[in-house]
mmCIF file of C-alpha atoms in Angstrom:
data_model
loop_
_atom_site.group_PDB
_atom_site.id
_atom_site.type_symbol
_atom_site.label_atom_id
_atom_site.label_comp_id
_atom_site.label_asym_id
_atom_site.label_seq_id
_atom_site.Cartn_x
_atom_site.Cartn_y
_atom_site.Cartn_z
ATOM 1 C CA MET G 1 81.976 -19.465 -80.048
ATOM 2 C CA LYS G 2 80.926 -18.383 -83.513
ATOM 3 C CA GLY G 3 78.702 -21.423 -83.882
ATOM 4 C CA LEU G 4 76.708 -20.462 -80.801
ATOM 5 C CA PHE G 5 75.300 -17.329 -82.346
ATOM 6 C CA LYS G 6 73.352 -17.227 -85.584
ATOM 7 C CA SER G 7 73.178 -13.989 -87.533
ATOM 8 C CA LYS G 8 69.768 -12.355 -87.500
ATOM 9 C CA PRO G 9 67.869 -12.972 -90.752
ATOM 10 C CA ARG G 10 67.656 -9.927 -92.986
ATOM 11 C CA THR G 11 64.309 -8.193 -93.246
ATOM 12 C CA PRO G 12 62.699 -8.058 -96.716
ATOM 13 C CA PRO G 13 63.800 -4.415 -97.259
ATOM 14 C CA GLU G 14 67.340 -5.333 -96.193
ATOM 15 C CA LEU G 15 67.353 -8.249 -98.637
ATOM 16 C CA VAL G 16 66.378 -5.935 -101.476
ATOM 17 C CA ASN G 17 68.876 -3.223 -100.567
ATOM 18 C CA HIS G 18 71.779 -5.642 -100.276
ATOM 19 C CA THR G 19 70.747 -7.326 -103.527
ATOM 20 C CA ARG G 20 70.762 -3.940 -105.217
ATOM 21 C CA GLU G 21 74.281 -3.228 -103.929
ATOM 22 C CA LEU G 22 75.554 -6.507 -105.338
ATOM 23 C CA LEU G 23 73.758 -5.975 -108.653
ATOM 24 C CA LEU G 24 75.508 -2.623 -108.952
ATOM 25 C CA PHE G 25 78.794 -4.418 -108.273
ATOM 26 C CA VAL G 26 78.052 -6.935 -111.054
ATOM 27 C CA HIS G 27 76.846 -4.251 -113.450
ATOM 28 C CA ARG G 28 79.897 -2.014 -113.010
ATOM 29 C CA ASN G 29 82.274 -4.970 -113.305
ATOM 30 C CA THR G 30 85.277 -3.060 -111.942
ATOM 31 C CA GLU G 31 86.619 -5.778 -109.607
ATOM 32 C CA THR G 32 89.717 -7.414 -111.106
ATOM 33 C CA ARG G 33 90.199 -10.129 -108.487
ATOM 34 C CA GLN G 34 88.452 -13.330 -109.610
ATOM 35 C CA LYS G 35 88.105 -14.679 -106.070
ATOM 36 C CA LYS G 36 86.378 -11.498 -104.926
ATOM 37 C CA ARG G 37 84.018 -11.588 -107.899
ATOM 38 C CA ASP G 38 83.139 -15.219 -107.198
ATOM 39 C CA GLU G 39 82.389 -14.423 -103.540
ATOM 40 C CA LYS G 40 80.105 -11.555 -104.488
ATOM 41 C CA MET G 41 78.293 -13.653 -107.102
ATOM 42 C CA ALA G 42 77.755 -16.474 -104.590
ATOM 43 C CA GLU G 43 76.353 -13.966 -102.101
ATOM 44 C CA LEU G 44 74.053 -12.509 -104.755
ATOM 45 C CA ASN G 45 72.792 -15.989 -105.660
ATOM 46 C CA ASN G 46 71.941 -16.624 -101.997
ATOM 47 C CA LEU G 47 70.126 -13.306 -101.683
ATOM 48 C CA ILE G 48 67.983 -14.041 -104.744
ATOM 49 C CA LEU G 49 67.126 -17.428 -103.224
ATOM 50 C CA ASP G 50 66.253 -15.728 -99.928
ATOM 51 C CA MET G 51 63.876 -13.371 -101.753
ATOM 52 C CA ARG G 52 62.288 -16.349 -103.466
ATOM 53 C CA ASN G 53 61.740 -17.971 -100.069
ATOM 54 C CA VAL G 54 60.100 -14.805 -98.734
ATOM 55 C CA LEU G 55 57.668 -14.768 -101.668
ATOM 56 C CA TYR G 56 56.954 -18.495 -101.966
ATOM 57 C CA GLY G 57 57.910 -19.949 -98.578
ATOM 58 C CA ASN G 58 60.670 -22.480 -98.057
ATOM 59 C CA GLY G 59 58.700 -25.698 -97.596
ATOM 60 C CA GLN G 60 58.550 -25.269 -93.828
ATOM 61 C CA VAL G 61 57.358 -21.700 -93.442
ATOM 62 C CA GLU G 62 54.568 -20.217 -95.536
ATOM 63 C CA PRO G 63 55.069 -16.731 -97.050
ATOM 64 C CA SER G 64 53.659 -13.886 -94.967
ATOM 65 C CA VAL G 65 51.492 -11.188 -96.499
ATOM 66 C CA ASP G 66 53.431 -8.503 -94.655
ATOM 67 C CA GLY G 67 56.816 -9.866 -95.763
ATOM 68 C CA CYS G 68 55.715 -10.032 -99.413
ATOM 69 C CA ALA G 69 54.331 -6.498 -99.235
ATOM 70 C CA GLN G 70 57.539 -5.098 -97.730
ATOM 71 C CA LEU G 71 59.694 -6.818 -100.319
ATOM 72 C CA THR G 72 57.468 -5.653 -103.178
ATOM 73 C CA LEU G 73 57.424 -2.016 -102.106
ATOM 74 C CA GLU G 74 61.188 -1.915 -101.580
ATOM 75 C CA PHE G 75 61.938 -3.747 -104.824
ATOM 76 C CA PHE G 76 60.028 -1.304 -107.031
ATOM 77 C CA LYS G 77 61.044 1.803 -105.053
ATOM 78 C CA GLU G 78 64.279 2.302 -106.965
ATOM 79 C CA ASP G 79 65.872 0.626 -109.987
ATOM 80 C CA THR G 80 66.344 -2.885 -108.555
ATOM 81 C CA PHE G 81 63.983 -4.394 -111.140
ATOM 82 C CA GLN G 82 65.876 -2.960 -114.084
ATOM 83 C CA LEU G 83 69.254 -3.785 -112.534
ATOM 84 C CA LEU G 84 68.260 -7.420 -112.075
ATOM 85 C CA ILE G 85 67.008 -7.624 -115.664
ATOM 86 C CA THR G 86 70.261 -6.135 -116.950
ATOM 87 C CA CYS G 87 72.438 -8.459 -114.856
ATOM 88 C CA LEU G 88 70.520 -11.683 -115.567
ATOM 89 C CA PRO G 89 72.850 -12.775 -118.424
ATOM 90 C CA LYS G 90 75.765 -12.716 -115.966
ATOM 91 C CA LEU G 91 74.084 -14.998 -113.422
ATOM 92 C CA SER G 92 74.335 -18.775 -113.246
ATOM 93 C CA LEU G 93 71.475 -20.835 -114.665
ATOM 94 C CA GLY G 94 70.168 -21.667 -111.184
ATOM 95 C CA ALA G 95 70.236 -18.022 -110.108
ATOM 96 C CA ARG G 96 68.451 -17.026 -113.325
ATOM 97 C CA GLN G 97 65.683 -19.494 -112.578
ATOM 98 C CA ASP G 98 65.326 -18.198 -109.014
ATOM 99 C CA ALA G 99 65.340 -14.607 -110.272
ATOM 100 C CA THR G 100 62.659 -15.408 -112.857
ATOM 101 C CA HIS G 101 60.427 -16.836 -110.118
ATOM 102 C CA VAL G 102 61.043 -13.770 -107.954
ATOM 103 C CA LEU G 103 60.181 -11.359 -110.766
ATOM 104 C CA ALA G 104 57.104 -13.337 -111.833
ATOM 105 C CA ASN G 105 55.774 -13.203 -108.266
ATOM 106 C CA LEU G 106 56.555 -9.507 -107.780
ATOM 107 C CA LEU G 107 54.863 -8.590 -111.052
ATOM 108 C CA ARG G 108 51.602 -10.081 -109.714
ATOM 109 C CA GLN G 109 51.828 -8.794 -106.143
ATOM 110 C CA LYS G 110 49.307 -6.256 -104.927
ATOM 111 C CA VAL G 111 49.876 -4.213 -101.785
ATOM 112 C CA ARG G 112 46.581 -3.113 -100.237
ATOM 113 C CA SER G 113 44.926 -3.373 -103.682
ATOM 114 C CA ARG G 114 47.687 -1.236 -105.190
ATOM 115 C CA ASN G 115 49.395 -2.696 -108.244
ATOM 116 C CA VAL G 116 52.928 -1.557 -107.484
ATOM 117 C CA ALA G 117 54.528 -3.349 -110.455
ATOM 118 C CA SER G 118 52.136 -1.762 -112.942
ATOM 119 C CA GLU G 119 52.918 1.700 -111.600
ATOM 120 C CA TYR G 120 56.648 1.027 -111.918
ATOM 121 C CA LEU G 121 56.431 -0.378 -115.452
ATOM 122 C CA GLU G 122 54.354 2.548 -116.699
ATOM 123 C CA ASN G 123 57.265 4.804 -115.786
ATOM 124 C CA ASN G 124 59.962 2.453 -117.073
ATOM 125 C CA PHE G 125 58.799 1.096 -120.431
ATOM 126 C CA ASN G 126 62.430 1.024 -121.546
ATOM 127 C CA VAL G 127 62.777 -2.233 -119.592
ATOM 128 C CA MET G 128 60.593 -3.824 -122.284
ATOM 129 C CA ASP G 129 63.160 -2.814 -124.896
ATOM 130 C CA VAL G 130 65.778 -4.871 -123.027
ATOM 131 C CA LEU G 131 63.487 -7.873 -122.623
ATOM 132 C CA ILE G 132 62.261 -7.967 -126.237
ATOM 133 C CA SER G 133 65.785 -7.507 -127.604
ATOM 134 C CA GLY G 134 66.697 -10.606 -125.618
ATOM 135 C CA TYR G 135 65.180 -12.673 -128.431
ATOM 136 C CA GLU G 136 68.264 -11.724 -130.453
ATOM 137 C CA ASP G 137 70.497 -13.545 -127.951
ATOM 138 C CA ASN G 138 69.874 -17.290 -127.739
ATOM 139 C CA GLU G 139 71.634 -17.478 -124.362
ATOM 140 C CA ILE G 140 69.117 -15.276 -122.572
ATOM 141 C CA ALA G 141 66.060 -15.481 -124.879
ATOM 142 C CA LEU G 142 64.037 -18.000 -122.863
ATOM 143 C CA THR G 143 64.628 -16.247 -119.544
ATOM 144 C CA TYR G 144 63.740 -12.817 -120.895
ATOM 145 C CA GLY G 145 60.764 -14.283 -122.772
ATOM 146 C CA ALA G 146 59.235 -15.700 -119.580
ATOM 147 C CA ILE G 147 59.624 -12.357 -117.785
ATOM 148 C CA LEU G 148 58.289 -10.446 -120.799
ATOM 149 C CA ARG G 149 55.057 -12.458 -120.759
ATOM 150 C CA GLU G 150 54.590 -11.656 -117.083
ATOM 151 C CA CYS G 151 55.015 -7.960 -117.878
ATOM 152 C CA ILE G 152 52.500 -8.182 -120.738
ATOM 153 C CA ARG G 153 49.850 -9.227 -118.226
ATOM 154 C CA HIS G 154 49.751 -5.498 -117.446
ATOM 155 C CA GLN G 155 47.600 -3.797 -120.077
ATOM 156 C CA SER G 156 49.693 -0.632 -120.267
ATOM 157 C CA VAL G 157 52.776 -2.720 -121.069
ATOM 158 C CA ALA G 158 50.966 -4.712 -123.756
ATOM 159 C CA LYS G 159 49.779 -1.462 -125.333
ATOM 160 C CA TYR G 160 53.329 -0.093 -125.325
ATOM 161 C CA VAL G 161 54.715 -3.201 -127.039
ATOM 162 C CA LEU G 162 51.888 -3.374 -129.586
ATOM 163 C CA GLU G 163 52.471 0.239 -130.578
ATOM 164 C CA SER G 164 56.262 -0.097 -130.710
ATOM 165 C CA GLU G 165 58.491 -0.951 -133.653
ATOM 166 C CA TYR G 166 59.203 -4.270 -131.955
ATOM 167 C CA MET G 167 55.906 -5.670 -133.244
ATOM 168 C CA LYS G 168 57.402 -5.884 -136.733
ATOM 169 C CA LYS G 169 60.462 -7.648 -135.327
ATOM 170 C CA PHE G 170 58.330 -10.417 -133.839
ATOM 171 C CA PHE G 171 57.779 -11.735 -137.372
ATOM 172 C CA GLN G 172 61.540 -12.264 -137.588
ATOM 173 C CA TYR G 173 61.943 -13.616 -134.059
ATOM 174 C CA ILE G 174 59.234 -16.239 -134.666
ATOM 175 C CA GLN G 175 61.351 -17.749 -137.434
ATOM 176 C CA ASN G 176 64.319 -18.473 -135.153
ATOM 177 C CA PRO G 177 65.740 -21.869 -136.214
ATOM 178 C CA ASN G 178 65.992 -22.853 -132.542
ATOM 179 C CA PHE G 179 62.705 -24.687 -131.835
ATOM 180 C CA GLU G 180 62.522 -23.765 -128.132
ATOM 181 C CA ILE G 181 63.108 -20.082 -128.755
ATOM 182 C CA ALA G 182 60.711 -19.960 -131.723
ATOM 183 C CA SER G 183 58.029 -21.583 -129.532
ATOM 184 C CA ASP G 184 58.721 -19.069 -126.770
ATOM 185 C CA VAL G 185 58.340 -16.166 -129.198
ATOM 186 C CA GLN G 186 55.073 -17.692 -130.416
ATOM 187 C CA ALA G 187 53.809 -17.831 -126.821
ATOM 188 C CA THR G 188 54.677 -14.159 -126.277
ATOM 189 C CA PHE G 189 53.151 -13.165 -129.632
ATOM 190 C CA LYS G 190 49.919 -14.957 -128.724
ATOM 191 C CA GLU G 191 49.821 -13.299 -125.306
ATOM 192 C CA LEU G 192 50.188 -9.884 -126.944
ATOM 193 C CA LEU G 193 47.382 -10.541 -129.427
ATOM 194 C CA THR G 194 44.808 -12.247 -127.205
ATOM 195 C CA ARG G 195 45.048 -11.145 -123.555
ATOM 196 C CA HIS G 196 43.794 -7.543 -123.539
ATOM 197 C CA LYS G 197 40.781 -7.592 -125.862
ATOM 198 C CA SER G 198 40.052 -3.882 -126.322
ATOM 199 C CA THR G 199 43.728 -2.971 -126.738
ATOM 200 C CA VAL G 200 44.246 -5.727 -129.315
ATOM 201 C CA ALA G 201 41.113 -4.758 -131.273
ATOM 202 C CA GLU G 202 42.301 -1.151 -131.463
ATOM 203 C CA PHE G 203 45.773 -2.222 -132.574
ATOM 204 C CA LEU G 204 44.484 -4.553 -135.303
ATOM 205 C CA LEU G 205 42.119 -1.944 -136.734
ATOM 206 C CA GLN G 206 44.765 0.779 -136.776
ATOM 207 C CA ASN G 207 47.519 -1.458 -138.162
ATOM 208 C CA TYR G 208 45.442 -3.799 -140.318
ATOM 209 C CA ASP G 209 47.272 -3.355 -143.646
ATOM 210 C CA TRP G 210 50.886 -3.940 -142.665
ATOM 211 C CA PHE G 211 50.087 -6.424 -139.906
ATOM 212 C CA PHE G 212 48.057 -8.871 -141.985
ATOM 213 C CA ALA G 213 50.302 -8.434 -145.025
ATOM 214 C CA ASP G 214 53.232 -9.605 -142.883
ATOM 215 C CA TYR G 215 51.110 -12.205 -141.096
ATOM 216 C CA ASN G 216 50.051 -13.794 -144.379
ATOM 217 C CA SER G 217 53.396 -13.712 -146.165
ATOM 218 C CA GLN G 218 55.768 -14.476 -143.290
ATOM 219 C CA LEU G 219 53.698 -16.774 -141.094
ATOM 220 C CA LEU G 220 50.782 -18.407 -142.935
ATOM 221 C CA GLU G 221 52.890 -18.970 -146.052
ATOM 222 C CA SER G 222 56.044 -19.899 -144.148
ATOM 223 C CA PRO G 223 57.832 -23.072 -145.302
ATOM 224 C CA ASN G 224 58.164 -24.039 -141.631
ATOM 225 C CA TYR G 225 55.417 -26.373 -140.402
ATOM 226 C CA ILE G 226 55.543 -25.170 -136.781
ATOM 227 C CA THR G 227 55.293 -21.532 -137.863
ATOM 228 C CA ARG G 228 52.271 -22.260 -140.090
ATOM 229 C CA ARG G 229 50.568 -24.325 -137.387
ATOM 230 C CA HIS G 230 50.901 -21.656 -134.712
ATOM 231 C CA ALA G 231 49.942 -18.907 -137.148
ATOM 232 C CA ILE G 232 46.693 -20.474 -138.371
ATOM 233 C CA LYS G 233 45.656 -21.350 -134.818
ATOM 234 C CA LEU G 234 46.308 -17.807 -133.600
ATOM 235 C CA LEU G 235 44.536 -16.324 -136.629
ATOM 236 C CA GLY G 236 41.443 -18.323 -135.718
ATOM 237 C CA ASP G 237 41.656 -17.189 -132.096
ATOM 238 C CA MET G 238 41.855 -13.547 -133.186
ATOM 239 C CA LEU G 239 39.135 -13.595 -135.842
ATOM 240 C CA LEU G 240 36.673 -15.606 -133.754
ATOM 241 C CA ASP G 241 36.980 -13.259 -130.774
ATOM 242 C CA ARG G 242 33.921 -11.007 -130.558
ATOM 243 C CA SER G 243 36.112 -7.996 -129.803
ATOM 244 C CA ASN G 244 37.616 -8.362 -133.286
ATOM 245 C CA THR G 245 34.371 -8.630 -135.268
ATOM 246 C CA ASN G 246 35.204 -5.628 -137.467
ATOM 247 C CA VAL G 247 38.648 -7.034 -138.191
ATOM 248 C CA MET G 248 37.184 -10.439 -139.010
ATOM 249 C CA VAL G 249 34.650 -8.988 -141.457
ATOM 250 C CA ARG G 250 37.398 -7.081 -143.225
ATOM 251 C CA TYR G 251 39.731 -10.078 -143.388
ATOM 252 C CA VAL G 252 37.154 -12.533 -144.765
ATOM 253 C CA SER G 253 36.139 -10.066 -147.491
ATOM 254 C CA VAL G 254 39.515 -10.254 -149.229
ATOM 255 C CA LEU G 255 39.978 -12.864 -151.974
ATOM 256 C CA ASP G 256 43.761 -13.146 -151.526
ATOM 257 C CA ASN G 257 43.237 -14.081 -147.895
ATOM 258 C CA MET G 258 40.832 -16.846 -148.884
ATOM 259 C CA ARG G 259 43.260 -18.190 -151.475
ATOM 260 C CA ILE G 260 45.915 -18.568 -148.782
ATOM 261 C CA LEU G 261 43.413 -20.466 -146.630
ATOM 262 C CA MET G 262 42.411 -22.722 -149.507
ATOM 263 C CA ASN G 263 46.058 -23.612 -150.044
ATOM 264 C CA LEU G 264 46.413 -24.390 -146.327
ATOM 265 C CA LEU G 265 43.425 -26.734 -146.566
ATOM 266 C CA ARG G 266 45.629 -28.783 -148.912
ATOM 267 C CA ASP G 267 48.510 -28.870 -146.414
ATOM 268 C CA SER G 268 49.987 -32.319 -145.856
ATOM 269 C CA LYS G 269 49.524 -31.945 -142.078
ATOM 270 C CA LYS G 270 46.064 -32.782 -140.758
ATOM 271 C CA THR G 271 46.533 -30.429 -137.791
ATOM 272 C CA ILE G 272 46.928 -27.453 -140.111
ATOM 273 C CA GLN G 273 43.966 -28.537 -142.240
ATOM 274 C CA PHE G 274 41.768 -28.738 -139.143
ATOM 275 C CA GLU G 275 42.763 -25.288 -137.822
ATOM 276 C CA THR G 276 42.425 -23.826 -141.312
ATOM 277 C CA PHE G 277 38.855 -25.098 -141.604
ATOM 278 C CA HIS G 278 37.847 -22.994 -138.575
ATOM 279 C CA VAL G 279 39.020 -19.859 -140.393
ATOM 280 C CA PHE G 280 37.906 -20.882 -143.896
ATOM 281 C CA LYS G 281 34.341 -21.426 -142.673
ATOM 282 C CA LEU G 282 34.167 -17.689 -141.869
ATOM 283 C CA PHE G 283 34.665 -16.848 -145.560
ATOM 284 C CA VAL G 284 31.908 -19.224 -146.609
ATOM 285 C CA ALA G 285 29.495 -18.249 -143.834
ATOM 286 C CA ASN G 286 29.886 -14.529 -144.546
ATOM 287 C CA GLN G 287 26.503 -13.387 -145.825
ATOM 288 C CA GLN G 288 28.065 -10.335 -147.485
ATOM 289 C CA LYS G 289 30.598 -12.199 -149.619
ATOM 290 C CA PRO G 290 32.128 -10.038 -152.356
ATOM 291 C CA PRO G 291 31.384 -11.328 -155.900
ATOM 292 C CA GLU G 292 34.998 -12.367 -156.519
ATOM 293 C CA ILE G 293 34.938 -14.637 -153.467
ATOM 294 C CA VAL G 294 31.608 -16.158 -154.493
ATOM 295 C CA ASN G 295 32.921 -16.856 -157.981
ATOM 296 C CA VAL G 296 36.065 -18.586 -156.742
ATOM 297 C CA LEU G 297 34.023 -20.737 -154.366
ATOM 298 C CA VAL G 298 31.630 -21.682 -157.186
ATOM 299 C CA THR G 299 34.487 -22.443 -159.584
ATOM 300 C CA ASN G 300 36.014 -24.770 -156.976
ATOM 301 C CA LYS G 301 32.666 -26.114 -155.751
ATOM 302 C CA SER G 302 33.158 -29.755 -156.740
ATOM 303 C CA LYS G 303 36.702 -29.903 -155.335
ATOM 304 C CA LEU G 304 35.639 -28.278 -152.069
ATOM 305 C CA LEU G 305 32.637 -30.557 -151.649
ATOM 306 C CA ARG G 306 34.740 -33.632 -152.348
ATOM 307 C CA PHE G 307 37.406 -32.500 -149.891
ATOM 308 C CA LEU G 308 34.938 -31.632 -147.138
ATOM 309 C CA GLY G 309 33.024 -34.877 -147.627
ATOM 310 C CA ASP G 310 36.187 -36.847 -146.890
ATOM 311 C CA PHE G 311 37.448 -34.476 -144.181
ATOM 312 C CA HIS G 312 37.056 -35.816 -140.639
ATOM 313 C CA PRO G 313 38.898 -35.053 -137.381
ATOM 314 C CA ASP G 314 40.872 -37.813 -135.688
ATOM 315 C CA LYS G 315 38.458 -37.748 -132.735
ATOM 316 C CA GLU G 316 34.696 -37.478 -132.842
ATOM 317 C CA ASP G 317 33.728 -33.795 -132.794
ATOM 318 C CA GLU G 318 30.032 -33.021 -132.976
ATOM 319 C CA LYS G 319 30.482 -29.249 -133.359
ATOM 320 C CA PHE G 320 32.966 -29.723 -136.195
ATOM 321 C CA GLU G 321 30.551 -32.009 -138.052
ATOM 322 C CA THR G 322 27.724 -29.510 -137.558
ATOM 323 C CA ASP G 323 29.865 -26.628 -138.834
ATOM 324 C CA LYS G 324 31.023 -28.720 -141.778
ATOM 325 C CA ALA G 325 27.460 -29.640 -142.741
ATOM 326 C CA THR G 326 26.479 -25.957 -142.653
ATOM 327 C CA ILE G 327 29.439 -24.959 -144.839
ATOM 328 C CA ILE G 328 28.759 -27.769 -147.318
ATOM 329 C CA GLN G 329 25.140 -26.658 -147.647
ATOM 330 C CA GLU G 330 26.204 -23.043 -148.164
ATOM 331 C CA ILE G 331 28.661 -24.030 -150.906
ATOM 332 C CA ILE G 332 26.046 -26.207 -152.645
ATOM 333 C CA THR G 333 23.632 -23.279 -152.921
ATOM 334 C CA LEU G 334 26.197 -20.800 -154.259
ATOM 335 C CA LYS G 335 25.916 -19.512 -157.808
ATOM 336 C CA HIS G 336 28.199 -17.273 -159.812
ATOM 337 C CA ALA G 337 27.771 -13.669 -158.732
ATOM 338 C CA ASP G 338 26.753 -11.053 -161.265
ATOM 339 C CA ARG G 339 29.731 -9.198 -162.606
ATOM 340 C CA PRO G 340 29.343 -5.428 -162.870
ATOM 341 C CA PRO G 341 28.901 -4.164 -166.451
ATOM 342 C CA SER G 342 31.832 -2.669 -168.300
ATOM 343 C CA PRO G 343 31.858 1.115 -167.788
ATOM 344 C CA SER G 344 32.115 1.592 -171.561
ATOM 345 C CA VAL G 345 28.943 -0.377 -172.338
ATOM 346 C CA GLU G 346 25.458 0.458 -171.127
ATOM 347 C CA LYS G 347 23.785 -2.596 -169.654
ATOM 348 C CA ASP G 348 20.486 -3.614 -171.244
ATOM 349 C CA GLU G 349 17.642 -5.227 -169.290
ATOM 350 C CA SER G 350 17.727 -8.219 -171.635
ATOM 351 C CA ASP G 351 21.250 -9.021 -170.399
ATOM 352 C CA SER G 352 20.024 -9.726 -166.846
ATOM 353 C CA PRO G 353 20.258 -13.335 -165.723
ATOM 354 C CA SER G 354 17.003 -15.220 -165.590
#
């Protein structure tokens, strides 16, 4: 007789509430019977899959706007989001993947133009502490990294992370010897520094000294090729963004910065040379070059012209060739800048260059 009657599918709010109950069970971890724990975990896995089907459809039935809205409102009403984040390391790989899809969808859902996820995150920034710290655990790093990037899509979250002490830790996380995790950290780092233009510009101006000191020494001068490649590409993206014009002007007016770029132009990897050129050209094109930068460029004029003359991308690139021709012409016309007179000696008119 049991087979004649199917249980009524749970409504979206019921799915969330039952999921929350099971997450509390997993979090408290008080059950000593292995069989009971396994049953509860299997049930939780199925509930997460059911939520995924509500949000994405199941291949036969498309997701309904009303169902997604109900699930979203119920999910962010209490602490289900944080509970799921906390319990993710205890889930199977398949359940983690389903949960990541669920969270990614919920973080983008809007209910009658209301951004429910953003409202929740603004009152629970401590969730970001859990996600970012996940980069210290290789087992959960990739899962937490994917969710973290979805959270950073919300400007208030990005601002919180940028202003937190975790920004300094990213320079360590990026150097993880595990290639996949290091690449994931790079993706998150780029998202933080490029998505929300006004927030990023404010952060860079207020934190210029320590940020670029660490950026230069730990990333651009890293012995790791992948780290250098990502770093020079991201530096170009930041400096060439119009929102960061003031930052760019400040960066390209510092001789030590240019020396690092000139060394990167000599890198054995063509990819790094190419990305470096797009930043180096800003130093040369700067019409307010400090005298010390002009003098170094003039001193190295023949080497730079020889290098640039032989420097070509693997594929035809008209804009690159145009930029290169402009930079070559600028270098050709450079002359040693006047050095200021010694403060102990009064400068005479006859000492002026002709």
